[in-house]
Amino acid sequence: QEQLQESGPGLVEPSETLTLTCSVSGGSIINYYWSWIRQPPGKGLEWIGYIYYNGNTNYNPSLKSRVTISIDTSKTRFSLKLNSVTAADTATYYCAKTEMAFDVWGPGTLVTVSS
Amino acid sequence: QSVLTQPPSVSGAPGQRVTISCTGTNSNLGAGFRVHWYKQIPGTAPKLLIYDDTHRPSGVPDRFSGSKSGTSASLAITGLQAEDEADYYCQSYDSGLSEVFGGGTKLSVL
């Protein structure tokens, strides 16, 4: 089964761009959707968006103006960019393989937005 | 305010049966979109428990079952065990919002 691992800065300054990468190992990135999901401290889950291996994307309408998800199939990884961040974007960010549902999750990475 | 509504908490004694409800609308569950359930132990990533309303991924005990009817869905857990104590989330697709989650339900094993 695939393993996913998020990586990126744990601290981002307000108004800057949050950038995370999800590395996929143990399986193919081809023919699947790959998602980003976040969870503010003590709160519930929020879907950010997903990308198909061919580059097609779909984003949460509430975040669409600030989000870009990209994929590098040769390196079996995909990335999230969220610009103009505020304290409200402080959360644990998860990447997930999306087949039947959000089938396989990475362990998550906490990103804090603060100066 | 989540698009899918779950009770904030449920509880049960070991060995009992508990259910967690997930109520949607005609733009998600009522439109025929399937519901999925996840279990999250605090401090860890969610884990898929039920997909496509009723199906269990490999490795999930048959103590867990899902059902759906109209704009509502339920997760049932029988033979409650201490290790079942966790947060549970339902998730589906909404025709106006794409993928949506319920607010989560904290299950306490008494």
JSON list of C-alpha atoms in Angstrom, two decimals:
[
{"chain": "A", "resi": 1, "resn": "GLN", "atom": "CA", "xyz": [0.00, 0.00, 0.00]},
{"chain": "A", "resi": 2, "resn": "GLU", "atom": "CA", "xyz": [1.12, 3.53, -0.70]},
{"chain": "A", "resi": 3, "resn": "GLN", "atom": "CA", "xyz": [2.69, 5.70, 1.92]},
{"chain": "A", "resi": 4, "resn": "LEU", "atom": "CA", "xyz": [2.31, 9.46, 1.82]},
{"chain": "A", "resi": 5, "resn": "GLN", "atom": "CA", "xyz": [4.47, 12.03, 3.57]},
{"chain": "A", "resi": 6, "resn": "GLU", "atom": "CA", "xyz": [3.88, 15.77, 3.79]},
{"chain": "A", "resi": 7, "resn": "SER", "atom": "CA", "xyz": [6.81, 18.18, 3.97]},
{"chain": "A", "resi": 8, "resn": "GLY", "atom": "CA", "xyz": [7.27, 21.93, 4.16]},
{"chain": "A", "resi": 9, "resn": "PRO", "atom": "CA", "xyz": [7.77, 24.85, 6.55]},
{"chain": "A", "resi": 10, "resn": "GLY", "atom": "CA", "xyz": [6.03, 24.66, 9.91]},
{"chain": "A", "resi": 11, "resn": "LEU", "atom": "CA", "xyz": [5.81, 28.43, 10.20]},
{"chain": "A", "resi": 12, "resn": "VAL", "atom": "CA", "xyz": [4.59, 30.90, 7.59]},
{"chain": "A", "resi": 13, "resn": "GLU", "atom": "CA", "xyz": [4.23, 34.64, 7.99]},
{"chain": "A", "resi": 14, "resn": "PRO", "atom": "CA", "xyz": [0.88, 36.34, 7.40]},
{"chain": "A", "resi": 15, "resn": "SER", "atom": "CA", "xyz": [0.26, 37.40, 3.78]},
{"chain": "A", "resi": 16, "resn": "GLU", "atom": "CA", "xyz": [2.92, 34.99, 2.53]},
{"chain": "A", "resi": 17, "resn": "THR", "atom": "CA", "xyz": [2.45, 31.75, 0.54]},
{"chain": "A", "resi": 18, "resn": "LEU", "atom": "CA", "xyz": [2.18, 28.36, 2.22]},
{"chain": "A", "resi": 19, "resn": "THR", "atom": "CA", "xyz": [3.86, 25.64, 0.17]},
{"chain": "A", "resi": 20, "resn": "LEU", "atom": "CA", "xyz": [3.69, 21.93, 1.00]},
{"chain": "A", "resi": 21, "resn": "THR", "atom": "CA", "xyz": [4.75, 18.80, -0.86]},
{"chain": "A", "resi": 22, "resn": "CYS", "atom": "CA", "xyz": [3.38, 15.28, -0.55]},
{"chain": "A", "resi": 23, "resn": "SER", "atom": "CA", "xyz": [5.72, 12.46, -1.51]},
{"chain": "A", "resi": 24, "resn": "VAL", "atom": "CA", "xyz": [4.14, 9.17, -2.56]},
{"chain": "A", "resi": 25, "resn": "SER", "atom": "CA", "xyz": [5.98, 5.88, -2.16]},
{"chain": "A", "resi": 26, "resn": "GLY", "atom": "CA", "xyz": [5.06, 2.23, -2.56]},
{"chain": "A", "resi": 27, "resn": "GLY", "atom": "CA", "xyz": [2.67, 2.71, -5.43]},
{"chain": "A", "resi": 28, "resn": "SER", "atom": "CA", "xyz": [1.88, 4.53, -8.64]},
{"chain": "A", "resi": 29, "resn": "ILE", "atom": "CA", "xyz": [0.69, 8.10, -8.83]},
{"chain": "A", "resi": 30, "resn": "ILE", "atom": "CA", "xyz": [-0.88, 7.38, -12.20]},
{"chain": "A", "resi": 31, "resn": "ASN", "atom": "CA", "xyz": [-4.64, 6.97, -12.63]},
{"chain": "A", "resi": 32, "resn": "TYR", "atom": "CA", "xyz": [-5.55, 8.36, -9.23]},
{"chain": "A", "resi": 33, "resn": "TYR", "atom": "CA", "xyz": [-6.71, 11.61, -7.67]},
{"chain": "A", "resi": 34, "resn": "TRP", "atom": "CA", "xyz": [-4.59, 13.18, -4.94]},
{"chain": "A", "resi": 35, "resn": "SER", "atom": "CA", "xyz": [-6.02, 15.47, -2.32]},
{"chain": "A", "resi": 36, "resn": "TRP", "atom": "CA", "xyz": [-5.16, 18.05, 0.29]},
{"chain": "A", "resi": 37, "resn": "ILE", "atom": "CA", "xyz": [-7.26, 18.29, 3.45]},
{"chain": "A", "resi": 38, "resn": "ARG", "atom": "CA", "xyz": [-6.67, 20.45, 6.51]},
{"chain": "A", "resi": 39, "resn": "GLN", "atom": "CA", "xyz": [-7.75, 20.52, 10.14]},
{"chain": "A", "resi": 40, "resn": "PRO", "atom": "CA", "xyz": [-7.44, 23.63, 12.34]},
{"chain": "A", "resi": 41, "resn": "PRO", "atom": "CA", "xyz": [-6.42, 22.87, 15.92]},
{"chain": "A", "resi": 42, "resn": "GLY", "atom": "CA", "xyz": [-9.34, 21.35, 17.82]},
{"chain": "A", "resi": 43, "resn": "LYS", "atom": "CA", "xyz": [-11.66, 21.58, 14.81]},
{"chain": "A", "resi": 44, "resn": "GLY", "atom": "CA", "xyz": [-13.00, 19.42, 12.01]},
{"chain": "A", "resi": 45, "resn": "LEU", "atom": "CA", "xyz": [-11.74, 18.46, 8.57]},
{"chain": "A", "resi": 46, "resn": "GLU", "atom": "CA", "xyz": [-11.86, 20.73, 5.53]},
{"chain": "A", "resi": 47, "resn": "TRP", "atom": "CA", "xyz": [-11.22, 19.56, 1.97]},
{"chain": "A", "resi": 48, "resn": "ILE", "atom": "CA", "xyz": [-8.90, 21.92, 0.09]},
{"chain": "A", "resi": 49, "resn": "GLY", "atom": "CA", "xyz": [-8.79, 20.35, -3.36]},
{"chain": "A", "resi": 50, "resn": "TYR", "atom": "CA", "xyz": [-7.52, 17.51, -5.49]},
{"chain": "A", "resi": 51, "resn": "ILE", "atom": "CA", "xyz": [-5.57, 16.88, -8.64]},
{"chain": "A", "resi": 52, "resn": "TYR", "atom": "CA", "xyz": [-5.76, 14.03, -11.13]},
{"chain": "A", "resi": 53, "resn": "TYR", "atom": "CA", "xyz": [-2.51, 12.56, -12.34]},
{"chain": "A", "resi": 54, "resn": "ASN", "atom": "CA", "xyz": [-3.02, 14.31, -15.71]},
{"chain": "A", "resi": 55, "resn": "GLY", "atom": "CA", "xyz": [-3.10, 17.69, -13.98]},
{"chain": "A", "resi": 56, "resn": "ASN", "atom": "CA", "xyz": [-6.84, 18.33, -13.84]},
{"chain": "A", "resi": 57, "resn": "THR", "atom": "CA", "xyz": [-7.83, 20.03, -10.59]},
{"chain": "A", "resi": 58, "resn": "ASN", "atom": "CA", "xyz": [-10.88, 20.76, -8.46]},
{"chain": "A", "resi": 59, "resn": "TYR", "atom": "CA", "xyz": [-10.80, 23.15, -5.52]},
{"chain": "A", "resi": 60, "resn": "ASN", "atom": "CA", "xyz": [-12.97, 24.02, -2.54]},
{"chain": "A", "resi": 61, "resn": "PRO", "atom": "CA", "xyz": [-14.94, 27.08, -3.69]},
{"chain": "A", "resi": 62, "resn": "SER", "atom": "CA", "xyz": [-14.15, 28.88, -0.42]},
{"chain": "A", "resi": 63, "resn": "LEU", "atom": "CA", "xyz": [-10.39, 28.58, -1.06]},
{"chain": "A", "resi": 64, "resn": "LYS", "atom": "CA", "xyz": [-10.29, 28.49, -4.85]},
{"chain": "A", "resi": 65, "resn": "SER", "atom": "CA", "xyz": [-8.98, 32.03, -5.32]},
{"chain": "A", "resi": 66, "resn": "ARG", "atom": "CA", "xyz": [-5.91, 31.30, -3.18]},
{"chain": "A", "resi": 67, "resn": "VAL", "atom": "CA", "xyz": [-5.10, 27.65, -3.96]},
{"chain": "A", "resi": 68, "resn": "THR", "atom": "CA", "xyz": [-2.94, 25.92, -6.54]},
{"chain": "A", "resi": 69, "resn": "ILE", "atom": "CA", "xyz": [-2.29, 22.18, -6.57]},
{"chain": "A", "resi": 70, "resn": "SER", "atom": "CA", "xyz": [0.29, 20.76, -8.94]},
{"chain": "A", "resi": 71, "resn": "ILE", "atom": "CA", "xyz": [1.71, 17.31, -9.63]},
{"chain": "A", "resi": 72, "resn": "ASP", "atom": "CA", "xyz": [5.05, 15.88, -10.72]},
{"chain": "A", "resi": 73, "resn": "THR", "atom": "CA", "xyz": [4.42, 12.34, -11.89]},
{"chain": "A", "resi": 74, "resn": "SER", "atom": "CA", "xyz": [8.09, 11.72, -12.64]},
{"chain": "A", "resi": 75, "resn": "LYS", "atom": "CA", "xyz": [8.94, 12.41, -9.02]},
{"chain": "A", "resi": 76, "resn": "THR", "atom": "CA", "xyz": [5.73, 10.86, -7.61]},
{"chain": "A", "resi": 77, "resn": "ARG", "atom": "CA", "xyz": [4.85, 13.93, -5.63]},
{"chain": "A", "resi": 78, "resn": "PHE", "atom": "CA", "xyz": [2.25, 16.66, -5.63]},
{"chain": "A", "resi": 79, "resn": "SER", "atom": "CA", "xyz": [2.20, 20.08, -4.05]},
{"chain": "A", "resi": 80, "resn": "LEU", "atom": "CA", "xyz": [-0.06, 22.66, -2.47]},
{"chain": "A", "resi": 81, "resn": "LYS", "atom": "CA", "xyz": [0.31, 26.42, -2.64]},
{"chain": "A", "resi": 82, "resn": "LEU", "atom": "CA", "xyz": [-1.98, 28.64, -0.58]},
{"chain": "A", "resi": 83, "resn": "ASN", "atom": "CA", "xyz": [-1.32, 32.33, -0.91]},
{"chain": "A", "resi": 84, "resn": "SER", "atom": "CA", "xyz": [-2.15, 35.37, 1.21]},
{"chain": "A", "resi": 85, "resn": "VAL", "atom": "CA", "xyz": [-2.34, 33.28, 4.36]},
{"chain": "A", "resi": 86, "resn": "THR", "atom": "CA", "xyz": [-3.78, 34.51, 7.66]},
{"chain": "A", "resi": 87, "resn": "ALA", "atom": "CA", "xyz": [-3.99, 33.05, 11.16]},
{"chain": "A", "resi": 88, "resn": "ALA", "atom": "CA", "xyz": [-7.17, 31.27, 10.04]},
{"chain": "A", "resi": 89, "resn": "ASP", "atom": "CA", "xyz": [-5.02, 29.07, 7.80]},
{"chain": "A", "resi": 90, "resn": "THR", "atom": "CA", "xyz": [-3.19, 27.62, 10.80]},
{"chain": "A", "resi": 91, "resn": "ALA", "atom": "CA", "xyz": [-3.92, 23.90, 10.65]},
{"chain": "A", "resi": 92, "resn": "THR", "atom": "CA", "xyz": [-2.58, 20.41, 10.26]},
{"chain": "A", "resi": 93, "resn": "TYR", "atom": "CA", "xyz": [-2.42, 19.75, 6.53]},
{"chain": "A", "resi": 94, "resn": "TYR", "atom": "CA", "xyz": [-2.93, 16.23, 5.22]},
{"chain": "A", "resi": 95, "resn": "CYS", "atom": "CA", "xyz": [-2.39, 14.78, 1.79]},
{"chain": "A", "resi": 96, "resn": "ALA", "atom": "CA", "xyz": [-4.46, 11.77, 0.74]},
{"chain": "A", "resi": 97, "resn": "LYS", "atom": "CA", "xyz": [-4.81, 9.28, -2.08]},
{"chain": "A", "resi": 98, "resn": "THR", "atom": "CA", "xyz": [-8.31, 9.61, -3.45]},
{"chain": "A", "resi": 99, "resn": "GLU", "atom": "CA", "xyz": [-9.80, 6.51, -5.03]},
{"chain": "A", "resi": 100, "resn": "MET", "atom": "CA", "xyz": [-12.97, 5.14, -3.44]},
{"chain": "A", "resi": 101, "resn": "ALA", "atom": "CA", "xyz": [-12.81, 7.98, -0.90]},
{"chain": "A", "resi": 102, "resn": "PHE", "atom": "CA", "xyz": [-9.83, 9.53, 0.88]},
{"chain": "A", "resi": 103, "resn": "ASP", "atom": "CA", "xyz": [-8.31, 6.09, 1.09]},
{"chain": "A", "resi": 104, "resn": "VAL", "atom": "CA", "xyz": [-4.75, 6.61, 2.33]},
{"chain": "A", "resi": 105, "resn": "TRP", "atom": "CA", "xyz": [-3.56, 9.59, 4.36]},
{"chain": "A", "resi": 106, "resn": "GLY", "atom": "CA", "xyz": [-0.21, 11.05, 5.21]},
{"chain": "A", "resi": 107, "resn": "PRO", "atom": "CA", "xyz": [0.57, 11.65, 8.89]},
{"chain": "A", "resi": 108, "resn": "GLY", "atom": "CA", "xyz": [-0.05, 15.38, 8.49]},
{"chain": "A", "resi": 109, "resn": "THR", "atom": "CA", "xyz": [2.06, 18.44, 9.08]},
{"chain": "A", "resi": 110, "resn": "LEU", "atom": "CA", "xyz": [1.19, 21.38, 11.33]},
{"chain": "A", "resi": 111, "resn": "VAL", "atom": "CA", "xyz": [1.55, 24.77, 9.69]},
{"chain": "A", "resi": 112, "resn": "THR", "atom": "CA", "xyz": [1.31, 27.85, 11.90]},
{"chain": "A", "resi": 113, "resn": "VAL", "atom": "CA", "xyz": [0.71, 31.27, 10.40]},
{"chain": "A", "resi": 114, "resn": "SER", "atom": "CA", "xyz": [2.36, 33.86, 12.60]},
{"chain": "A", "resi": 115, "resn": "SER", "atom": "CA", "xyz": [4.88, 36.66, 12.47]},
{"chain": "B", "resi": 1, "resn": "GLN", "atom": "CA", "xyz": [-21.45, 25.16, 10.41]},
{"chain": "B", "resi": 2, "resn": "SER", "atom": "CA", "xyz": [-20.77, 21.96, 8.51]},
{"chain": "B", "resi": 3, "resn": "VAL", "atom": "CA", "xyz": [-22.73, 20.95, 5.42]},
{"chain": "B", "resi": 4, "resn": "LEU", "atom": "CA", "xyz": [-23.21, 17.47, 6.90]},
{"chain": "B", "resi": 5, "resn": "THR", "atom": "CA", "xyz": [-24.60, 17.44, 10.45]},
{"chain": "B", "resi": 6, "resn": "GLN", "atom": "CA", "xyz": [-23.33, 15.01, 13.07]},
{"chain": "B", "resi": 7, "resn": "PRO", "atom": "CA", "xyz": [-24.00, 14.87, 16.82]},
{"chain": "B", "resi": 8, "resn": "PRO", "atom": "CA", "xyz": [-21.05, 16.37, 18.72]},
{"chain": "B", "resi": 9, "resn": "SER", "atom": "CA", "xyz": [-20.76, 13.34, 20.98]},
{"chain": "B", "resi": 10, "resn": "VAL", "atom": "CA", "xyz": [-22.07, 9.85, 21.64]},
{"chain": "B", "resi": 11, "resn": "SER", "atom": "CA", "xyz": [-21.15, 7.33, 24.29]},
{"chain": "B", "resi": 12, "resn": "GLY", "atom": "CA", "xyz": [-21.63, 3.70, 25.17]},
{"chain": "B", "resi": 13, "resn": "ALA", "atom": "CA", "xyz": [-20.41, 1.00, 27.48]},
{"chain": "B", "resi": 14, "resn": "PRO", "atom": "CA", "xyz": [-18.09, -1.77, 26.36]},
{"chain": "B", "resi": 15, "resn": "GLY", "atom": "CA", "xyz": [-19.97, -4.42, 24.41]},
{"chain": "B", "resi": 16, "resn": "GLN", "atom": "CA", "xyz": [-22.85, -2.13, 23.52]},
{"chain": "B", "resi": 17, "resn": "ARG", "atom": "CA", "xyz": [-23.99, -0.89, 20.12]},
{"chain": "B", "resi": 18, "resn": "VAL", "atom": "CA", "xyz": [-23.79, 2.78, 19.20]},
{"chain": "B", "resi": 19, "resn": "THR", "atom": "CA", "xyz": [-24.80, 4.68, 16.10]},
{"chain": "B", "resi": 20, "resn": "ILE", "atom": "CA", "xyz": [-23.57, 7.99, 14.72]},
{"chain": "B", "resi": 21, "resn": "SER", "atom": "CA", "xyz": [-25.85, 9.89, 12.40]},
{"chain": "B", "resi": 22, "resn": "CYS", "atom": "CA", "xyz": [-24.92, 12.11, 9.47]},
{"chain": "B", "resi": 23, "resn": "THR", "atom": "CA", "xyz": [-27.65, 14.36, 8.06]},
{"chain": "B", "resi": 24, "resn": "GLY", "atom": "CA", "xyz": [-27.33, 16.10, 4.73]},
{"chain": "B", "resi": 25, "resn": "THR", "atom": "CA", "xyz": [-29.51, 17.75, 2.13]},
{"chain": "B", "resi": 26, "resn": "ASN", "atom": "CA", "xyz": [-30.81, 17.20, -1.37]},
{"chain": "B", "resi": 27, "resn": "SER", "atom": "CA", "xyz": [-27.58, 18.61, -2.81]},
{"chain": "B", "resi": 28, "resn": "ASN", "atom": "CA", "xyz": [-25.43, 15.89, -1.24]},
{"chain": "B", "resi": 29, "resn": "LEU", "atom": "CA", "xyz": [-26.75, 12.71, 0.39]},
{"chain": "B", "resi": 30, "resn": "GLY", "atom": "CA", "xyz": [-30.24, 13.23, -0.98]},
{"chain": "B", "resi": 31, "resn": "ALA", "atom": "CA", "xyz": [-28.87, 13.60, -4.50]},
{"chain": "B", "resi": 32, "resn": "GLY", "atom": "CA", "xyz": [-27.50, 10.08, -4.31]},
{"chain": "B", "resi": 33, "resn": "PHE", "atom": "CA", "xyz": [-23.90, 10.93, -3.59]},
{"chain": "B", "resi": 34, "resn": "ARG", "atom": "CA", "xyz": [-22.24, 8.29, -1.50]},
{"chain": "B", "resi": 35, "resn": "VAL", "atom": "CA", "xyz": [-21.11, 8.74, 2.08]},
{"chain": "B", "resi": 36, "resn": "HIS", "atom": "CA", "xyz": [-17.79, 7.71, 3.59]},
{"chain": "B", "resi": 37, "resn": "TRP", "atom": "CA", "xyz": [-16.75, 7.44, 7.23]},
{"chain": "B", "resi": 38, "resn": "TYR", "atom": "CA", "xyz": [-13.41, 8.06, 8.91]},
{"chain": "B", "resi": 39, "resn": "LYS", "atom": "CA", "xyz": [-12.04, 7.35, 12.36]},
{"chain": "B", "resi": 40, "resn": "GLN", "atom": "CA", "xyz": [-9.52, 9.74, 13.88]},
{"chain": "B", "resi": 41, "resn": "ILE", "atom": "CA", "xyz": [-7.63, 9.13, 17.07]},
{"chain": "B", "resi": 42, "resn": "PRO", "atom": "CA", "xyz": [-6.57, 12.57, 18.37]},
{"chain": "B", "resi": 43, "resn": "GLY", "atom": "CA", "xyz": [-3.08, 13.49, 17.22]},
{"chain": "B", "resi": 44, "resn": "THR", "atom": "CA", "xyz": [-3.15, 11.09, 14.29]},
{"chain": "B", "resi": 45, "resn": "ALA", "atom": "CA", "xyz": [-4.41, 11.15, 10.71]},
{"chain": "B", "resi": 46, "resn": "PRO", "atom": "CA", "xyz": [-7.95, 10.04, 9.90]},
{"chain": "B", "resi": 47, "resn": "LYS", "atom": "CA", "xyz": [-8.40, 6.49, 8.68]},
{"chain": "B", "resi": 48, "resn": "LEU", "atom": "CA", "xyz": [-11.01, 5.34, 6.15]},
{"chain": "B", "resi": 49, "resn": "LEU", "atom": "CA", "xyz": [-13.59, 3.15, 7.90]},
{"chain": "B", "resi": 50, "resn": "ILE", "atom": "CA", "xyz": [-16.50, 2.84, 5.46]},
{"chain": "B", "resi": 51, "resn": "TYR", "atom": "CA", "xyz": [-16.70, 3.87, 1.81]},
{"chain": "B", "resi": 52, "resn": "ASP", "atom": "CA", "xyz": [-19.58, 4.09, -0.65]},
{"chain": "B", "resi": 53, "resn": "ASP", "atom": "CA", "xyz": [-22.22, 3.98, 2.09]},
{"chain": "B", "resi": 54, "resn": "THR", "atom": "CA", "xyz": [-21.68, 0.40, 3.25]},
{"chain": "B", "resi": 55, "resn": "HIS", "atom": "CA", "xyz": [-18.31, -1.00, 2.20]},
{"chain": "B", "resi": 56, "resn": "ARG", "atom": "CA", "xyz": [-15.44, -1.76, 4.59]},
{"chain": "B", "resi": 57, "resn": "PRO", "atom": "CA", "xyz": [-11.82, -1.50, 3.41]},
{"chain": "B", "resi": 58, "resn": "SER", "atom": "CA", "xyz": [-9.67, -4.51, 4.03]},
{"chain": "B", "resi": 59, "resn": "GLY", "atom": "CA", "xyz": [-8.71, -4.78, 7.68]},
{"chain": "B", "resi": 60, "resn": "VAL", "atom": "CA", "xyz": [-11.71, -2.94, 9.13]},
{"chain": "B", "resi": 61, "resn": "PRO", "atom": "CA", "xyz": [-13.61, -5.22, 11.53]},
{"chain": "B", "resi": 62, "resn": "ASP", "atom": "CA", "xyz": [-17.18, -6.17, 10.68]},
{"chain": "B", "resi": 63, "resn": "ARG", "atom": "CA", "xyz": [-18.25, -4.55, 13.95]},
{"chain": "B", "resi": 64, "resn": "PHE", "atom": "CA", "xyz": [-18.37, -1.38, 11.87]},
{"chain": "B", "resi": 65, "resn": "SER", "atom": "CA", "xyz": [-21.21, -0.96, 9.39]},
{"chain": "B", "resi": 66, "resn": "GLY", "atom": "CA", "xyz": [-22.72, 1.87, 7.39]},
{"chain": "B", "resi": 67, "resn": "SER", "atom": "CA", "xyz": [-26.14, 2.62, 6.01]},
{"chain": "B", "resi": 68, "resn": "LYS", "atom": "CA", "xyz": [-27.79, 5.41, 4.05]},
{"chain": "B", "resi": 69, "resn": "SER", "atom": "CA", "xyz": [-31.32, 6.42, 3.27]},
{"chain": "B", "resi": 70, "resn": "GLY", "atom": "CA", "xyz": [-32.45, 9.62, 1.64]},
{"chain": "B", "resi": 71, "resn": "THR", "atom": "CA", "xyz": [-30.66, 12.60, 3.17]},
{"chain": "B", "resi": 72, "resn": "SER", "atom": "CA", "xyz": [-29.31, 10.65, 6.17]},
{"chain": "B", "resi": 73, "resn": "ALA", "atom": "CA", "xyz": [-26.59, 8.12, 6.84]},
{"chain": "B", "resi": 74, "resn": "SER", "atom": "CA", "xyz": [-25.48, 6.20, 9.89]},
{"chain": "B", "resi": 75, "resn": "LEU", "atom": "CA", "xyz": [-22.38, 4.47, 11.20]},
{"chain": "B", "resi": 76, "resn": "ALA", "atom": "CA", "xyz": [-23.04, 1.61, 13.59]},
{"chain": "B", "resi": 77, "resn": "ILE", "atom": "CA", "xyz": [-20.48, 0.09, 15.90]},
{"chain": "B", "resi": 78, "resn": "THR", "atom": "CA", "xyz": [-21.34, -3.14, 17.69]},
{"chain": "B", "resi": 79, "resn": "GLY", "atom": "CA", "xyz": [-19.45, -4.85, 20.50]},
{"chain": "B", "resi": 80, "resn": "LEU", "atom": "CA", "xyz": [-17.99, -1.51, 21.58]},
{"chain": "B", "resi": 81, "resn": "GLN", "atom": "CA", "xyz": [-14.34, -1.65, 22.65]},
{"chain": "B", "resi": 82, "resn": "ALA", "atom": "CA", "xyz": [-12.08, 0.82, 24.42]},
{"chain": "B", "resi": 83, "resn": "GLU", "atom": "CA", "xyz": [-10.03, 1.20, 21.24]},
{"chain": "B", "resi": 84, "resn": "ASP", "atom": "CA", "xyz": [-13.10, 2.57, 19.44]},
{"chain": "B", "resi": 85, "resn": "GLU", "atom": "CA", "xyz": [-12.86, 5.79, 21.44]},
{"chain": "B", "resi": 86, "resn": "ALA", "atom": "CA", "xyz": [-12.08, 8.40, 18.79]},
{"chain": "B", "resi": 87, "resn": "ASP", "atom": "CA", "xyz": [-13.56, 11.11, 16.59]},
{"chain": "B", "resi": 88, "resn": "TYR", "atom": "CA", "xyz": [-15.67, 9.97, 13.65]},
{"chain": "B", "resi": 89, "resn": "TYR", "atom": "CA", "xyz": [-16.36, 11.98, 10.49]},
{"chain": "B", "resi": 90, "resn": "CYS", "atom": "CA", "xyz": [-18.76, 11.46, 7.62]},
{"chain": "B", "resi": 91, "resn": "GLN", "atom": "CA", "xyz": [-17.90, 12.80, 4.16]},
{"chain": "B", "resi": 92, "resn": "SER", "atom": "CA", "xyz": [-19.69, 13.09, 0.85]},
{"chain": "B", "resi": 93, "resn": "TYR", "atom": "CA", "xyz": [-19.90, 15.15, -2.31]},
{"chain": "B", "resi": 94, "resn": "ASP", "atom": "CA", "xyz": [-22.06, 18.22, -2.62]},
{"chain": "B", "resi": 95, "resn": "SER", "atom": "CA", "xyz": [-23.18, 19.45, -6.03]},
{"chain": "B", "resi": 96, "resn": "GLY", "atom": "CA", "xyz": [-22.45, 23.05, -5.06]},
{"chain": "B", "resi": 97, "resn": "LEU", "atom": "CA", "xyz": [-19.43, 22.65, -2.83]},
{"chain": "B", "resi": 98, "resn": "SER", "atom": "CA", "xyz": [-17.59, 19.51, -4.00]},
{"chain": "B", "resi": 99, "resn": "GLU", "atom": "CA", "xyz": [-16.21, 17.36, -1.18]},
{"chain": "B", "resi": 100, "resn": "VAL", "atom": "CA", "xyz": [-17.70, 18.06, 2.26]},
{"chain": "B", "resi": 101, "resn": "PHE", "atom": "CA", "xyz": [-17.25, 16.69, 5.77]},
{"chain": "B", "resi": 102, "resn": "GLY", "atom": "CA", "xyz": [-19.47, 16.47, 8.79]},
{"chain": "B", "resi": 103, "resn": "GLY", "atom": "CA", "xyz": [-18.42, 18.32, 11.90]},
{"chain": "B", "resi": 104, "resn": "GLY", "atom": "CA", "xyz": [-17.28, 15.14, 13.62]},
{"chain": "B", "resi": 105, "resn": "THR", "atom": "CA", "xyz": [-18.58, 13.07, 16.53]},
{"chain": "B", "resi": 106, "resn": "LYS", "atom": "CA", "xyz": [-16.57, 12.23, 19.61]},
{"chain": "B", "resi": 107, "resn": "LEU", "atom": "CA", "xyz": [-17.23, 8.67, 20.75]},
{"chain": "B", "resi": 108, "resn": "SER", "atom": "CA", "xyz": [-16.60, 7.97, 24.41]},
{"chain": "B", "resi": 109, "resn": "VAL", "atom": "CA", "xyz": [-16.43, 4.41, 25.72]},
{"chain": "B", "resi": 110, "resn": "LEU", "atom": "CA", "xyz": [-17.67, 4.53, 29.29]}
]
